[in-house]
Amino acid sequence: MQRPVWAPEDIDTERPSVARMYDYYLGGSHNFAVDRAAARAMMEAVPEAPLMAQANRAFLRRVVHYLIDQGVRQFLDIGSGIPTVGNVHEIAQRAAPDARVVYVDVDPVAVAHSREILAGDERATVIQEDLRHPDRILAHPEVRRLLDFSQPVAVLVVAVLHFVSDDDRPGDQLRTLRDALAPGSHLVLSQASDEGRDETQRAEAEQVYRRTDNPLWVRGRAEMTAFFDGFELVEPGVVWVPQWRPETAESAENAEQAVFLGGVGRLGG
């Protein structure tokens, strides 16, 4: 296939990427044939896959509006993926033009396209880094240039943790981030859960993602809640993402079909 102009020369266009699969679920155009094939295989195993991605993006939108209403003006979005409709900086800066956003992703395509989108926006930037290295994220010059950690920061880890195994100690990584935050900061988490899922569907979904560099690591509500150690959970706590402060009662119906659990914690003090 002809390499698109937005694709860096050093990426493998023959191996599916979870970021580009997610872009496909959301109706984006920054994906390759191999990503679309893997995404369609996932949809055969779990037909709700596009709904899951869309519900998670809607959760992100509601959370950003909530945080802006709480006075938060700084956002650290880790595992941000490929920017599609409803990016954090678009939502935040539309409501609060002084909002500052740092995107973090390990995928070179996500980073490259983010740089294109953010060109000329002095209040938003992107770095290539991994959640599993929080010290490197916190020390990065671009992060330090744009974010003031003596003031509240919202750390967003949305649709990421199911690609981080327990062996990588995600709780430790989140605590490192927490310890760098000022009172009034927030932690936002969402990830795929296997609660109530058919074992066959789960096995098929895991098989699809073994083709990528990011196999699935699903978790339940208790494990998700434990990740908010040191934070005060914002009501309604850890719930299926359509149930987190829904805009209408109807939008929260059959919420378990979204598969993602999510929640928001506030750092007191």
mmCIF file of C-alpha atoms in Angstrom:
data_model
loop_
_atom_site.group_PDB
_atom_site.id
_atom_site.type_symbol
_atom_site.label_atom_id
_atom_site.label_comp_id
_atom_site.label_asym_id
_atom_site.label_seq_id
_atom_site.Cartn_x
_atom_site.Cartn_y
_atom_site.Cartn_z
ATOM 1 C CA MET A 1 0.000 0.000 0.000
ATOM 2 C CA GLN A 2 1.059 3.614 -0.528
ATOM 3 C CA ARG A 3 2.173 5.175 2.751
ATOM 4 C CA PRO A 4 -0.045 8.152 3.681
ATOM 5 C CA VAL A 5 1.676 11.499 4.173
ATOM 6 C CA TRP A 6 0.759 11.516 7.872
ATOM 7 C CA ALA A 7 2.443 8.161 8.571
ATOM 8 C CA PRO A 8 6.073 8.309 9.793
ATOM 9 C CA GLU A 9 8.549 6.292 7.750
ATOM 10 C CA ASP A 10 9.606 4.095 10.663
ATOM 11 C CA ILE A 11 6.219 2.595 11.551
ATOM 12 C CA ASP A 12 5.141 -0.929 10.580
ATOM 13 C CA THR A 13 2.091 -0.674 8.323
ATOM 14 C CA GLU A 14 1.664 -4.459 8.307
ATOM 15 C CA ARG A 15 1.038 -4.856 12.046
ATOM 16 C CA PRO A 16 -2.217 -3.583 13.600
ATOM 17 C CA SER A 17 -2.037 -0.775 16.123
ATOM 18 C CA VAL A 18 -4.557 -0.404 18.945
ATOM 19 C CA ALA A 19 -4.509 3.389 18.496
ATOM 20 C CA ARG A 20 -5.382 3.095 14.810
ATOM 21 C CA MET A 21 -8.031 0.428 15.537
ATOM 22 C CA TYR A 22 -9.604 2.808 18.040
ATOM 23 C CA ASP A 23 -9.504 5.561 15.422
ATOM 24 C CA TYR A 24 -11.383 3.221 13.052
ATOM 25 C CA TYR A 25 -14.072 2.471 15.668
ATOM 26 C CA LEU A 26 -14.622 6.217 16.066
ATOM 27 C CA GLY A 27 -14.972 6.745 12.326
ATOM 28 C CA GLY A 28 -11.535 8.293 11.851
ATOM 29 C CA SER A 29 -9.346 8.060 8.750
ATOM 30 C CA HIS A 30 -5.911 7.495 10.306
ATOM 31 C CA ASN A 31 -5.759 3.731 10.042
ATOM 32 C CA PHE A 32 -4.424 1.119 7.639
ATOM 33 C CA ALA A 33 -5.975 -1.951 6.010
ATOM 34 C CA VAL A 34 -4.349 -4.182 8.628
ATOM 35 C CA ASP A 35 -5.943 -2.094 11.410
ATOM 36 C CA ARG A 36 -9.361 -2.245 9.775
ATOM 37 C CA ALA A 37 -9.072 -6.009 9.366
ATOM 38 C CA ALA A 38 -8.173 -6.451 13.027
ATOM 39 C CA ALA A 39 -10.960 -4.087 14.080
ATOM 40 C CA ARG A 40 -13.497 -6.008 11.998
ATOM 41 C CA ALA A 41 -12.284 -9.268 13.562
ATOM 42 C CA MET A 42 -12.813 -7.676 16.968
ATOM 43 C CA MET A 43 -16.317 -6.621 15.908
ATOM 44 C CA GLU A 44 -17.103 -10.197 14.914
ATOM 45 C CA ALA A 45 -16.023 -11.364 18.375
ATOM 46 C CA VAL A 46 -17.581 -8.389 20.190
ATOM 47 C CA PRO A 47 -20.183 -6.626 18.011
ATOM 48 C CA GLU A 48 -20.391 -3.765 20.523
ATOM 49 C CA ALA A 49 -16.770 -2.724 19.869
ATOM 50 C CA PRO A 50 -17.625 0.548 18.047
ATOM 51 C CA LEU A 51 -20.253 1.318 20.698
ATOM 52 C CA MET A 52 -17.600 0.764 23.365
ATOM 53 C CA ALA A 53 -15.254 3.280 21.762
ATOM 54 C CA GLN A 54 -18.019 5.830 21.221
ATOM 55 C CA ALA A 55 -19.330 5.466 24.790
ATOM 56 C CA ASN A 56 -15.810 5.938 26.104
ATOM 57 C CA ARG A 57 -15.319 9.071 23.999
ATOM 58 C CA ALA A 58 -18.642 10.449 25.262
ATOM 59 C CA PHE A 59 -17.471 9.758 28.839
ATOM 60 C CA LEU A 60 -14.292 11.707 28.117
ATOM 61 C CA ARG A 61 -16.297 14.665 26.824
ATOM 62 C CA ARG A 62 -18.527 14.764 29.918
ATOM 63 C CA VAL A 63 -15.530 14.437 32.231
ATOM 64 C CA VAL A 64 -13.656 17.327 30.606
ATOM 65 C CA HIS A 65 -16.729 19.557 30.906
ATOM 66 C CA TYR A 66 -17.051 18.535 34.572
ATOM 67 C CA LEU A 67 -13.384 19.323 35.250
ATOM 68 C CA ILE A 68 -13.624 22.713 33.569
ATOM 69 C CA ASP A 69 -16.655 23.462 35.773
ATOM 70 C CA GLN A 70 -14.488 22.528 38.798
ATOM 71 C CA GLY A 71 -11.942 25.138 37.769
ATOM 72 C CA VAL A 72 -9.339 22.766 36.327
ATOM 73 C CA ARG A 73 -7.364 24.332 33.487
ATOM 74 C CA GLN A 74 -4.482 21.845 33.053
ATOM 75 C CA PHE A 75 -4.794 18.398 31.471
ATOM 76 C CA LEU A 76 -2.256 15.585 31.114
ATOM 77 C CA ASP A 77 -3.809 13.041 28.730
ATOM 78 C CA ILE A 78 -1.759 9.823 28.855
ATOM 79 C CA GLY A 79 -2.453 7.297 26.117
ATOM 80 C CA SER A 80 -4.316 9.925 24.129
ATOM 81 C CA GLY A 81 -4.293 7.987 20.856
ATOM 82 C CA ILE A 82 -4.887 9.512 17.442
ATOM 83 C CA PRO A 83 -6.817 12.778 17.721
ATOM 84 C CA THR A 84 -10.289 12.426 16.261
ATOM 85 C CA VAL A 85 -13.498 14.372 16.792
ATOM 86 C CA GLY A 86 -13.744 15.424 20.422
ATOM 87 C CA ASN A 87 -10.098 15.893 21.403
ATOM 88 C CA VAL A 88 -9.461 17.074 24.950
ATOM 89 C CA HIS A 89 -7.945 20.392 23.877
ATOM 90 C CA GLU A 90 -10.914 21.146 21.609
ATOM 91 C CA ILE A 91 -13.441 20.461 24.369
ATOM 92 C CA ALA A 92 -11.474 22.224 27.091
ATOM 93 C CA GLN A 93 -10.403 25.297 25.130
ATOM 94 C CA ARG A 94 -13.878 25.826 23.716
ATOM 95 C CA ALA A 95 -15.166 26.143 27.294
ATOM 96 C CA ALA A 96 -12.036 27.773 28.748
ATOM 97 C CA PRO A 97 -9.637 29.328 26.209
ATOM 98 C CA ASP A 98 -6.838 29.402 28.791
ATOM 99 C CA ALA A 99 -6.886 25.607 29.263
ATOM 100 C CA ARG A 100 -3.567 23.819 28.641
ATOM 101 C CA VAL A 101 -3.256 20.229 27.437
ATOM 102 C CA VAL A 102 -0.339 17.830 27.099
ATOM 103 C CA TYR A 103 -1.024 14.671 25.119
ATOM 104 C CA VAL A 104 1.133 11.594 25.743
ATOM 105 C CA ASP A 105 1.190 8.505 23.571
ATOM 106 C CA VAL A 106 3.624 5.723 22.735
ATOM 107 C CA ASP A 107 2.330 5.224 19.170
ATOM 108 C CA PRO A 108 4.401 7.227 16.624
ATOM 109 C CA VAL A 109 1.405 7.707 14.308
ATOM 110 C CA ALA A 110 -0.673 9.161 17.143
ATOM 111 C CA VAL A 111 2.171 11.508 18.062
ATOM 112 C CA ALA A 112 2.926 12.541 14.479
ATOM 113 C CA HIS A 113 -0.671 13.387 13.672
ATOM 114 C CA SER A 114 -1.139 15.158 17.006
ATOM 115 C CA ARG A 115 1.792 17.422 16.129
ATOM 116 C CA GLU A 116 0.080 18.339 12.852
ATOM 117 C CA ILE A 117 -3.211 19.141 14.567
ATOM 118 C CA LEU A 118 -1.609 21.095 17.394
ATOM 119 C CA ALA A 119 0.659 23.232 15.212
ATOM 120 C CA GLY A 120 0.060 26.845 16.156
ATOM 121 C CA ASP A 121 -1.722 26.043 19.432
ATOM 122 C CA GLU A 122 0.590 27.415 22.127
ATOM 123 C CA ARG A 123 -1.518 25.872 24.902
ATOM 124 C CA ALA A 124 -1.365 22.259 23.697
ATOM 125 C CA THR A 125 1.466 19.882 22.867
ATOM 126 C CA VAL A 126 2.250 16.180 22.505
ATOM 127 C CA ILE A 127 5.123 13.946 23.584
ATOM 128 C CA GLN A 128 5.968 10.348 22.784
ATOM 129 C CA GLU A 129 6.173 8.428 26.056
ATOM 130 C CA ASP A 130 4.681 5.466 27.920
ATOM 131 C CA LEU A 131 2.439 5.322 31.010
ATOM 132 C CA ARG A 132 4.808 2.682 32.353
ATOM 133 C CA HIS A 133 7.475 5.421 32.689
ATOM 134 C CA PRO A 134 5.697 8.139 34.699
ATOM 135 C CA ASP A 135 8.959 9.705 35.897
ATOM 136 C CA ARG A 136 9.979 10.352 32.287
ATOM 137 C CA ILE A 137 6.583 11.876 31.553
ATOM 138 C CA LEU A 138 6.743 14.176 34.567
ATOM 139 C CA ALA A 139 10.307 15.275 33.807
ATOM 140 C CA HIS A 140 9.768 15.876 30.083
ATOM 141 C CA PRO A 141 10.625 19.477 29.113
ATOM 142 C CA GLU A 142 7.391 19.966 27.168
ATOM 143 C CA VAL A 143 5.320 18.781 30.136
ATOM 144 C CA ARG A 144 7.201 21.114 32.477
ATOM 145 C CA ARG A 145 6.930 23.995 30.006
ATOM 146 C CA LEU A 146 3.168 23.825 29.709
ATOM 147 C CA LEU A 147 1.917 22.469 33.054
ATOM 148 C CA ASP A 148 2.402 23.983 36.517
ATOM 149 C CA PHE A 149 2.272 21.128 39.024
ATOM 150 C CA SER A 150 1.893 23.534 41.943
ATOM 151 C CA GLN A 151 -1.649 24.056 40.602
ATOM 152 C CA PRO A 152 -4.395 21.436 39.976
ATOM 153 C CA VAL A 153 -3.841 19.128 37.015
ATOM 154 C CA ALA A 154 -6.253 16.550 35.617
ATOM 155 C CA VAL A 155 -4.487 13.322 34.682
ATOM 156 C CA LEU A 156 -6.491 11.372 32.094
ATOM 157 C CA VAL A 157 -5.748 7.671 31.588
ATOM 158 C CA VAL A 158 -8.701 6.795 29.371
ATOM 159 C CA ALA A 159 -8.999 3.455 27.528
ATOM 160 C CA VAL A 160 -5.369 2.639 28.343
ATOM 161 C CA LEU A 161 -5.096 0.462 31.447
ATOM 162 C CA HIS A 162 -6.410 -2.664 29.707
ATOM 163 C CA PHE A 163 -3.143 -2.610 27.735
ATOM 164 C CA VAL A 164 -1.037 -2.518 30.920
ATOM 165 C CA SER A 165 -0.493 -5.861 32.640
ATOM 166 C CA ASP A 166 -0.339 -6.376 36.377
ATOM 167 C CA ASP A 167 3.335 -7.274 35.882
ATOM 168 C CA ASP A 168 3.900 -3.643 34.835
ATOM 169 C CA ARG A 169 2.513 -2.492 38.215
ATOM 170 C CA PRO A 170 0.002 0.116 36.982
ATOM 171 C CA GLY A 171 -0.936 0.968 40.570
ATOM 172 C CA ASP A 172 2.643 2.032 41.238
ATOM 173 C CA GLN A 173 2.710 4.148 38.081
ATOM 174 C CA LEU A 174 -0.498 5.911 39.080
ATOM 175 C CA ARG A 175 0.831 6.568 42.584
ATOM 176 C CA THR A 176 3.943 8.167 41.094
ATOM 177 C CA LEU A 177 1.701 10.503 39.113
ATOM 178 C CA ARG A 178 -0.474 11.168 42.167
ATOM 179 C CA ASP A 179 2.526 12.156 44.275
ATOM 180 C CA ALA A 180 3.430 14.857 41.742
ATOM 181 C CA LEU A 181 -0.003 16.505 41.894
ATOM 182 C CA ALA A 182 -1.280 19.462 43.891
ATOM 183 C CA PRO A 183 -4.483 19.347 45.963
ATOM 184 C CA GLY A 184 -7.533 19.832 43.768
ATOM 185 C CA SER A 185 -6.037 17.702 41.001
ATOM 186 C CA HIS A 186 -8.050 14.871 39.482
ATOM 187 C CA LEU A 187 -7.432 11.379 38.118
ATOM 188 C CA VAL A 188 -9.680 10.067 35.346
ATOM 189 C CA LEU A 189 -9.618 6.370 34.498
ATOM 190 C CA SER A 190 -11.488 4.058 32.163
ATOM 191 C CA GLN A 191 -10.727 0.589 30.926
ATOM 192 C CA ALA A 192 -12.363 -2.501 29.471
ATOM 193 C CA SER A 193 -13.899 -4.862 32.006
ATOM 194 C CA ASP A 194 -14.913 -8.503 31.794
ATOM 195 C CA GLU A 195 -17.714 -8.174 34.358
ATOM 196 C CA GLY A 196 -20.749 -9.987 33.019
ATOM 197 C CA ARG A 197 -19.040 -10.894 29.746
ATOM 198 C CA ASP A 198 -19.411 -14.226 28.010
ATOM 199 C CA GLU A 199 -16.196 -16.263 28.352
ATOM 200 C CA THR A 200 -16.186 -17.059 24.625
ATOM 201 C CA GLN A 201 -16.402 -13.376 23.707
ATOM 202 C CA ARG A 202 -13.609 -12.552 26.106
ATOM 203 C CA ALA A 203 -11.330 -15.241 24.666
ATOM 204 C CA GLU A 204 -12.024 -14.134 21.080
ATOM 205 C CA ALA A 205 -11.335 -10.487 21.922
ATOM 206 C CA GLU A 206 -8.063 -11.383 23.610
ATOM 207 C CA GLN A 207 -7.058 -13.425 20.558
ATOM 208 C CA VAL A 208 -7.611 -10.436 18.254
ATOM 209 C CA TYR A 209 -5.437 -8.142 20.365
ATOM 210 C CA ARG A 210 -2.633 -10.691 20.524
ATOM 211 C CA ARG A 211 -1.962 -9.674 16.905
ATOM 212 C CA THR A 212 -0.990 -6.215 18.156
ATOM 213 C CA ASP A 213 1.790 -5.005 20.421
ATOM 214 C CA ASN A 214 -0.817 -4.484 23.170
ATOM 215 C CA PRO A 215 -2.637 -7.610 24.386
ATOM 216 C CA LEU A 216 -5.706 -7.079 26.561
ATOM 217 C CA TRP A 217 -5.660 -7.105 30.368
ATOM 218 C CA VAL A 218 -9.266 -6.671 31.524
ATOM 219 C CA ARG A 219 -10.187 -5.842 35.127
ATOM 220 C CA GLY A 220 -13.236 -5.660 37.371
ATOM 221 C CA ARG A 221 -14.755 -2.879 39.435
ATOM 222 C CA ALA A 222 -12.804 -3.651 42.623
ATOM 223 C CA GLU A 223 -9.466 -3.551 40.767
ATOM 224 C CA MET A 224 -10.405 -0.283 39.079
ATOM 225 C CA THR A 225 -11.475 1.279 42.363
ATOM 226 C CA ALA A 226 -8.138 0.341 43.941
ATOM 227 C CA PHE A 227 -6.343 2.436 41.309
ATOM 228 C CA PHE A 228 -7.875 5.550 42.900
ATOM 229 C CA ASP A 229 -5.786 5.052 46.049
ATOM 230 C CA GLY A 230 -5.300 8.447 47.711
ATOM 231 C CA PHE A 231 -8.102 10.103 45.724
ATOM 232 C CA GLU A 232 -11.684 10.863 46.773
ATOM 233 C CA LEU A 233 -14.014 9.228 44.264
ATOM 234 C CA VAL A 234 -16.403 11.679 42.624
ATOM 235 C CA GLU A 235 -20.012 10.488 42.548
ATOM 236 C CA PRO A 236 -21.225 8.098 41.175
ATOM 237 C CA GLY A 237 -17.883 6.308 41.662
ATOM 238 C CA VAL A 238 -16.599 3.574 39.342
ATOM 239 C CA VAL A 239 -19.454 2.679 36.991
ATOM 240 C CA TRP A 240 -20.073 1.673 33.394
ATOM 241 C CA VAL A 241 -19.042 4.789 31.470
ATOM 242 C CA PRO A 242 -22.548 5.670 30.166
ATOM 243 C CA GLN A 243 -23.656 5.816 33.824
ATOM 244 C CA TRP A 244 -21.108 8.487 34.771
ATOM 245 C CA ARG A 245 -23.195 11.675 34.995
ATOM 246 C CA PRO A 246 -25.234 10.911 31.853
ATOM 247 C CA GLU A 247 -26.787 13.781 29.949
ATOM 248 C CA THR A 248 -30.094 11.897 29.696
ATOM 249 C CA ALA A 249 -31.523 8.865 31.482
ATOM 250 C CA GLU A 250 -31.904 7.117 28.140
ATOM 251 C CA SER A 251 -28.180 7.408 27.381
ATOM 252 C CA ALA A 252 -27.398 5.303 30.463
ATOM 253 C CA GLU A 253 -29.672 2.417 29.506
ATOM 254 C CA ASN A 254 -27.991 -0.952 28.861
ATOM 255 C CA ALA A 255 -24.801 0.685 30.101
ATOM 256 C CA GLU A 256 -22.999 -2.639 30.568
ATOM 257 C CA GLN A 257 -22.882 -3.044 26.776
ATOM 258 C CA ALA A 258 -20.264 -0.286 26.713
ATOM 259 C CA VAL A 259 -17.880 -2.748 28.466
ATOM 260 C CA PHE A 260 -15.796 0.141 29.825
ATOM 261 C CA LEU A 261 -15.759 1.023 33.510
ATOM 262 C CA GLY A 262 -14.772 4.552 34.400
ATOM 263 C CA GLY A 263 -14.458 6.971 37.263
ATOM 264 C CA VAL A 264 -12.996 10.248 38.476
ATOM 265 C CA GLY A 265 -11.060 10.885 41.682
ATOM 266 C CA ARG A 266 -10.157 14.178 43.352
ATOM 267 C CA LEU A 267 -7.011 14.757 45.361
ATOM 268 C CA GLY A 268 -7.900 16.420 48.640
ATOM 269 C CA GLY A 269 -5.770 18.422 51.009
#
